[in-house]
PDB file of C-alpha atoms in Angstrom:
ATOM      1  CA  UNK F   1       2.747 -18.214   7.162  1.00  0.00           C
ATOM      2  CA  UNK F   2       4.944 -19.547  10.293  1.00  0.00           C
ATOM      3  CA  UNK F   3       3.714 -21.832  12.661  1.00  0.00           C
ATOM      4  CA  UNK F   4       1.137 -20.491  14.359  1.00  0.00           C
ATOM      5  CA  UNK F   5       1.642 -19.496  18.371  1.00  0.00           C
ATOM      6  CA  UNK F   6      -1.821 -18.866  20.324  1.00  0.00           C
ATOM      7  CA  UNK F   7      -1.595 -16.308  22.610  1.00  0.00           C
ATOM      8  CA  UNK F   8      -4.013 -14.025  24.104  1.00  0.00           C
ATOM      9  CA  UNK F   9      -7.579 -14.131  23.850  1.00  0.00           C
ATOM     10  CA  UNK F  10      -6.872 -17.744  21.455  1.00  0.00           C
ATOM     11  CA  UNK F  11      -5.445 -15.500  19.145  1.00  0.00           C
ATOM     12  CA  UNK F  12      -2.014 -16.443  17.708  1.00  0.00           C
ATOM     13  CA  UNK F  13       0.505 -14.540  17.722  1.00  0.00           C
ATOM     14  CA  UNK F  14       1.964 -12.689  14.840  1.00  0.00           C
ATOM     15  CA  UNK F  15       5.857 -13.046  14.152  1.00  0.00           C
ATOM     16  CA  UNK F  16       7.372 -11.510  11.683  1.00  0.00           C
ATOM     17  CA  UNK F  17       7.181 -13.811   8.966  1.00  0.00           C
ATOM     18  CA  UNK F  18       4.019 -13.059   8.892  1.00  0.00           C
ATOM     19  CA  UNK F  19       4.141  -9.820   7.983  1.00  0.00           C
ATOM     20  CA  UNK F  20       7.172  -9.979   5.176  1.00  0.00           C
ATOM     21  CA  UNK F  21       4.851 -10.180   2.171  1.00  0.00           C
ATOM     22  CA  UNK F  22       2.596  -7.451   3.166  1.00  0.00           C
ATOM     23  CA  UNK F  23       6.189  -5.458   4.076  1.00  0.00           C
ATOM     24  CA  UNK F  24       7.651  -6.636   1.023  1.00  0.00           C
ATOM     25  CA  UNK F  25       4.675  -5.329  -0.968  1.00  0.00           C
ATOM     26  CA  UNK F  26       4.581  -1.747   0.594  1.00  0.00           C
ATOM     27  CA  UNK F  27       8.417  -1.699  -0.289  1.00  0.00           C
ATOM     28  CA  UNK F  28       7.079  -2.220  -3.970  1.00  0.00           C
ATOM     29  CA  UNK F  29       4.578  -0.067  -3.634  1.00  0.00           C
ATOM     30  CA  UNK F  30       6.427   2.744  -2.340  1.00  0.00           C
ATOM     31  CA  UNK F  31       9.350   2.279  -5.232  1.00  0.00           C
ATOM     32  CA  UNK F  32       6.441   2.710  -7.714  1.00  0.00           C
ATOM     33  CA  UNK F  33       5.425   5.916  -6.115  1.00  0.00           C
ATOM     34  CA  UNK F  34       9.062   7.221  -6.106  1.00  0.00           C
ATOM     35  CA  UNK F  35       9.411   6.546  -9.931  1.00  0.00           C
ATOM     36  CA  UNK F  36       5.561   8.252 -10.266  1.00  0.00           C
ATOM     37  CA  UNK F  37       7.306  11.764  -8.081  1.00  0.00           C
ATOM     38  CA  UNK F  38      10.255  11.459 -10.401  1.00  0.00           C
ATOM     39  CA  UNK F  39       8.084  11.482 -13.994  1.00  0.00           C
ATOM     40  CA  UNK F  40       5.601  14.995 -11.623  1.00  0.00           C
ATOM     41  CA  UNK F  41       8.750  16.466 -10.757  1.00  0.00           C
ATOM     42  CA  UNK F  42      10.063  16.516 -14.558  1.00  0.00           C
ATOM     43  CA  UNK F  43       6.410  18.125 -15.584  1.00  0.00           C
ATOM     44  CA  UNK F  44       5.847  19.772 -17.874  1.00  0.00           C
ATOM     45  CA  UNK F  45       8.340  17.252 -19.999  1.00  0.00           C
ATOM     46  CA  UNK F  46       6.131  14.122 -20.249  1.00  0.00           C
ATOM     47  CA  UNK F  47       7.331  10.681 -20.045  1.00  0.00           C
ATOM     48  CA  UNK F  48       8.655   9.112 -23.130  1.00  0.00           C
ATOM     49  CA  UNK F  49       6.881   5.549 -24.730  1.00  0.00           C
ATOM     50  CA  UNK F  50       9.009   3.560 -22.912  1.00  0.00           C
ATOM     51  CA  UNK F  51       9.016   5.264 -19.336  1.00  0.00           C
ATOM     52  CA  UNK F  52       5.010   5.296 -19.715  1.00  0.00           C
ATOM     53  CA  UNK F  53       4.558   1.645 -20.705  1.00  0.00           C
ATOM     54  CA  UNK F  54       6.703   0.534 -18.355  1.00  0.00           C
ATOM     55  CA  UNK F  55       5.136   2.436 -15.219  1.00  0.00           C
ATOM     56  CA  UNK F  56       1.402   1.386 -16.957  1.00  0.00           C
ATOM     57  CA  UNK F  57       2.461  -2.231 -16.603  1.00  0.00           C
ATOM     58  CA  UNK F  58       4.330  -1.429 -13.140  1.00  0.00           C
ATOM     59  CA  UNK F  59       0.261   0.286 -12.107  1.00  0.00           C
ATOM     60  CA  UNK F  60      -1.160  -2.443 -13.457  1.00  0.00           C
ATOM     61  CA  UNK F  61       0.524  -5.451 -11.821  1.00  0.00           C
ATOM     62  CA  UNK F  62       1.525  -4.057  -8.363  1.00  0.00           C
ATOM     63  CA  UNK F  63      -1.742  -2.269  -7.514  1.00  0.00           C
ATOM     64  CA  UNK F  64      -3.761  -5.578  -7.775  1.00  0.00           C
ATOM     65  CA  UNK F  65      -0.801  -7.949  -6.452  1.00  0.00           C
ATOM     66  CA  UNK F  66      -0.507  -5.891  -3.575  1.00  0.00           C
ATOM     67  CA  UNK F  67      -4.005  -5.608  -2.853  1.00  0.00           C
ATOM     68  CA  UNK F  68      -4.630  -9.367  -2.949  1.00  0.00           C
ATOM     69  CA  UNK F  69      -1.692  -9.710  -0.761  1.00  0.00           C
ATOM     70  CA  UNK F  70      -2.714  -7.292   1.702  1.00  0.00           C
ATOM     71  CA  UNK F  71      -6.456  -8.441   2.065  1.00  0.00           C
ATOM     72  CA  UNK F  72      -4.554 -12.192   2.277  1.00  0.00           C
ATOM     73  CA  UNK F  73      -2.626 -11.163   5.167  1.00  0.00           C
ATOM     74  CA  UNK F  74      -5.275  -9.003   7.476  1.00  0.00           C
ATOM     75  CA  UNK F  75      -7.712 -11.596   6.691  1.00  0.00           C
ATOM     76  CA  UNK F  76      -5.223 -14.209   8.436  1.00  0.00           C
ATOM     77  CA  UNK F  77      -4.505 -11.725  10.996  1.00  0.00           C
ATOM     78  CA  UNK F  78      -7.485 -10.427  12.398  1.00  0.00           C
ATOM     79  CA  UNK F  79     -10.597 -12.081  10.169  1.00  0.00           C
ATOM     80  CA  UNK F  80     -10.961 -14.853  12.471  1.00  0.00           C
ATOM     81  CA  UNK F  81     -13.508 -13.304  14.632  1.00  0.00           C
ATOM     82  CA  UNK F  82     -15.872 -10.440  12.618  1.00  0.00           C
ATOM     83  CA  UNK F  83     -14.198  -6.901  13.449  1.00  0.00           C
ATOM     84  CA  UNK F  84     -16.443  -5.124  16.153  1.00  0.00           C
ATOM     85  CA  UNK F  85     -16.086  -1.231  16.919  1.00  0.00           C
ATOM     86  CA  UNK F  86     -12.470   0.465  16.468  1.00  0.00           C
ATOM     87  CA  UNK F  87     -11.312  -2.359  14.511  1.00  0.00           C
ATOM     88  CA  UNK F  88     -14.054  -2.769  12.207  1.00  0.00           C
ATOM     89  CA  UNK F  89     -13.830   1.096  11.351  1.00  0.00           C
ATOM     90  CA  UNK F  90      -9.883   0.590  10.913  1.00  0.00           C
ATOM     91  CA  UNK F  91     -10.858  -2.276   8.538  1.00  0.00           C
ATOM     92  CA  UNK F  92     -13.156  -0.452   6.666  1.00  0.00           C
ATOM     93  CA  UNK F  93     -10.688   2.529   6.244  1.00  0.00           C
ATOM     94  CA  UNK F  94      -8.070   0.598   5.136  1.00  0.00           C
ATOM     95  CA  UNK F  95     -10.781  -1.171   2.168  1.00  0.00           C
ATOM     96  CA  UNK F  96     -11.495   2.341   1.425  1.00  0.00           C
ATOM     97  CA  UNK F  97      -8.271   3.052   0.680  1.00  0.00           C
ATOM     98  CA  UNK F  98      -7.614   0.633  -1.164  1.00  0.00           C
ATOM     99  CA  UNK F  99      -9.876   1.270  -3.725  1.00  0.00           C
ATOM    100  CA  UNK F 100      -9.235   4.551  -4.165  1.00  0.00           C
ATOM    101  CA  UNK F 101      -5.337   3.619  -4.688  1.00  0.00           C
ATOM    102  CA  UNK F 102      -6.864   1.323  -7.094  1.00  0.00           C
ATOM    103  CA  UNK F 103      -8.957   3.655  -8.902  1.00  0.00           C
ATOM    104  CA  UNK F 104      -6.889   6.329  -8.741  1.00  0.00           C
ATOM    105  CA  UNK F 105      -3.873   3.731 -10.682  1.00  0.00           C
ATOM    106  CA  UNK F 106      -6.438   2.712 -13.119  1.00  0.00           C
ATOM    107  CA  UNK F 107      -7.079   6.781 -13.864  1.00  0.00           C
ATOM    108  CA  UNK F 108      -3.226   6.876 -14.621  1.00  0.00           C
ATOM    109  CA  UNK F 109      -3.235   4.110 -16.672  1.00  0.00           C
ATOM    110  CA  UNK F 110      -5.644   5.246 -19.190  1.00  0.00           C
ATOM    111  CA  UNK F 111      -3.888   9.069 -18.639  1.00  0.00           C
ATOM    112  CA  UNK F 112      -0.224   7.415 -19.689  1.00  0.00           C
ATOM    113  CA  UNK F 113      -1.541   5.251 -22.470  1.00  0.00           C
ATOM    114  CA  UNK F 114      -1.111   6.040 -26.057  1.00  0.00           C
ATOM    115  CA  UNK F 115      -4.401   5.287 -26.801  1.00  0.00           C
ATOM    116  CA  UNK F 116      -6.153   8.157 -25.165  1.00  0.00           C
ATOM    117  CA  UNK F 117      -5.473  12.024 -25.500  1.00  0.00           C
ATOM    118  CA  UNK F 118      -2.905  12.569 -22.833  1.00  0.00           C
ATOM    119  CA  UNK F 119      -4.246  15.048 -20.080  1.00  0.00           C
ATOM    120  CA  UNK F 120      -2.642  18.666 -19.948  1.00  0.00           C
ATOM    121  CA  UNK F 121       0.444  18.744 -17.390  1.00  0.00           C
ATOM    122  CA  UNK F 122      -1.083  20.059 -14.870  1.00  0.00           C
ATOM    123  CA  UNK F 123      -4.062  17.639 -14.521  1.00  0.00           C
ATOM    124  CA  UNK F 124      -1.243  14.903 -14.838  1.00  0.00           C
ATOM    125  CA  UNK F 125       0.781  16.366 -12.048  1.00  0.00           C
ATOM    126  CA  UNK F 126      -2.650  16.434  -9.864  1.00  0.00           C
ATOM    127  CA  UNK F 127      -3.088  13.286 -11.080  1.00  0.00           C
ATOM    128  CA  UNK F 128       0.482  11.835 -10.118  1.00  0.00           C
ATOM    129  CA  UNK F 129       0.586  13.456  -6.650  1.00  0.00           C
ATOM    130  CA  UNK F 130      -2.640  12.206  -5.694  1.00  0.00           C
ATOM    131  CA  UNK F 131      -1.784   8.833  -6.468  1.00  0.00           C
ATOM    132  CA  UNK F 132       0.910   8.713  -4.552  1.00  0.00           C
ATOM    133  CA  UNK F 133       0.456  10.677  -1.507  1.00  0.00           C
ATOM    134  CA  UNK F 134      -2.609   8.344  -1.435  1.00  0.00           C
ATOM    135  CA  UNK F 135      -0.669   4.705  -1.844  1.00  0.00           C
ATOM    136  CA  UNK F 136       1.892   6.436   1.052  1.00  0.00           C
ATOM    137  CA  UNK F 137      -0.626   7.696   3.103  1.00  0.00           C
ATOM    138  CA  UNK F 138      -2.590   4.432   3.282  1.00  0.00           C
ATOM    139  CA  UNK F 139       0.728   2.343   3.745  1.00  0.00           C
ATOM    140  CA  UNK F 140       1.483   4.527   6.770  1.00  0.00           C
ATOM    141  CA  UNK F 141      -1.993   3.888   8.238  1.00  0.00           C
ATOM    142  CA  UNK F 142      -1.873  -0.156   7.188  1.00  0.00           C
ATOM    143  CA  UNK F 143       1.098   0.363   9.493  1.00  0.00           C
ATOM    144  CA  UNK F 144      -0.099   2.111  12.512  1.00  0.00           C
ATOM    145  CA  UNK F 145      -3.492  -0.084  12.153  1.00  0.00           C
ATOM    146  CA  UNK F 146      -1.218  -3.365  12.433  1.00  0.00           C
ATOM    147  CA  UNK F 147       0.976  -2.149  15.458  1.00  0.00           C
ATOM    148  CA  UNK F 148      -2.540  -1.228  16.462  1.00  0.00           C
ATOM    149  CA  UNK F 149      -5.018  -4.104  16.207  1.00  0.00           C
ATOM    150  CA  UNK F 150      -1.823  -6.706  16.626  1.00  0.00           C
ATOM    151  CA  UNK F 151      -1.121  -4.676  20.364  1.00  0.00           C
ATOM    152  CA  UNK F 152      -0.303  -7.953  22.598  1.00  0.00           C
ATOM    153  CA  UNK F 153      -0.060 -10.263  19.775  1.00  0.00           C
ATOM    154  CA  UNK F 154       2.809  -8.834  17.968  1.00  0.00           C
ATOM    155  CA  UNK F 155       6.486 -10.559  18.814  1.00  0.00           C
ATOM    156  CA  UNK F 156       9.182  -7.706  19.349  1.00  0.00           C
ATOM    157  CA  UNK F 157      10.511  -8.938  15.756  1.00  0.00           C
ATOM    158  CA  UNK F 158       6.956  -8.078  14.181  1.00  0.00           C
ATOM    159  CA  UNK F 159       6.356  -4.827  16.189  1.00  0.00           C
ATOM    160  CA  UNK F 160       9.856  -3.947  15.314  1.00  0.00           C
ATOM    161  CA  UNK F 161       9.789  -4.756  11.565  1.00  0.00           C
ATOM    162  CA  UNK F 162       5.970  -3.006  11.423  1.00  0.00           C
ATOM    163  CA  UNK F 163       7.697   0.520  13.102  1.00  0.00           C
ATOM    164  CA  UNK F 164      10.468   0.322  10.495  1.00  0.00           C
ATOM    165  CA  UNK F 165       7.861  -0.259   8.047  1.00  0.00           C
ATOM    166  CA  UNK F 166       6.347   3.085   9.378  1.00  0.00           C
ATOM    167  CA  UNK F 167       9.566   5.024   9.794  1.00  0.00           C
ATOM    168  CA  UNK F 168      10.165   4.177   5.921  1.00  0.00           C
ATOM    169  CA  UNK F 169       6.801   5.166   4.705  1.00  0.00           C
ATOM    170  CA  UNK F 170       6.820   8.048   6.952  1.00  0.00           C
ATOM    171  CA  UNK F 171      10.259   9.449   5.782  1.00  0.00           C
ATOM    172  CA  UNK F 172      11.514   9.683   9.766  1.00  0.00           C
TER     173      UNK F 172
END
């Protein structure tokens, strides 16, 4: 994290170097969710041994990388003080999200593995587009929630590196 620049309220002000893991992490995130599209789009031609080991490792390792990263980040952020009113209910959103992303990778895990009957295509495609619309739809919100809760705090590099964030997850 970069040196740390108190600003308002005692607070200290985020830059953007603070924000380039959890950034870095949606951009991981979101290429895992493109390659998940690709294998729902191609339904009902299922993904071959390699394709599905190599997205159950990709589920396995970036779902819980990211998440430690992310609760690393909004802890230093905004856990100094304990989250009162909008912001608690923003932080409690985005912990409820993350479990379900969580959950949700774990389900496709176990539905891609060779070890378990593999689920008809159309409970795979549910499957698929759930998971992803999910991850996107809570990296959009993580987002917002930042531009939100940061408000003052954020330098013009952060704010401007959280909207682009946004713009990408958002498709605009």
């Amino acid at each position: 994290m970069a040196v740390l620049r108190v600003g308002i309220g005692g607070w200290h002000m985020i830059d953007e170097v603070d924000l380039i893991s959890l950034v870095a992490g949606h951009a991981r995130l979101a290429r895992l969710c493109d390659a998940l599209e690709i294998v729902a789009d191609r339904l009902p031609v299922m993904p071959g041994e390699a394709e599905a080991l190599r997205l159950r490792e990709d589920l396995g390792h970036v779902l819980p990388t990211h998440e430690a990263r992310e609760c690393a980040v909004l802890a230093a952020l905004f856990g100094g003080h304990p989250p009162a009113g909008q912001n608690r209910a923003i932080m409690q959103h985005i912990g409820n999200c993350r479990a379900s992303c969580l959950v949700q990778g774990q389900d496709l895990v176990a539905a891609l593995s060779d070890e378990t009957p593999a689920p008809c295509t159309e409970t795979l495609g549910y499957m698929l587009r759930s998971f992803f619309q999910t991850c996107r739809q809570a990296m959009a919100f993580e987002a917002l929630a930042i531009l939100h809760m940061g408000d003052r705090r954020l330098t013009s590099d952060a704010a401007a590196l959280m909207r682009a964030s946004l713009e990408a997850r958002c498709g605009g």
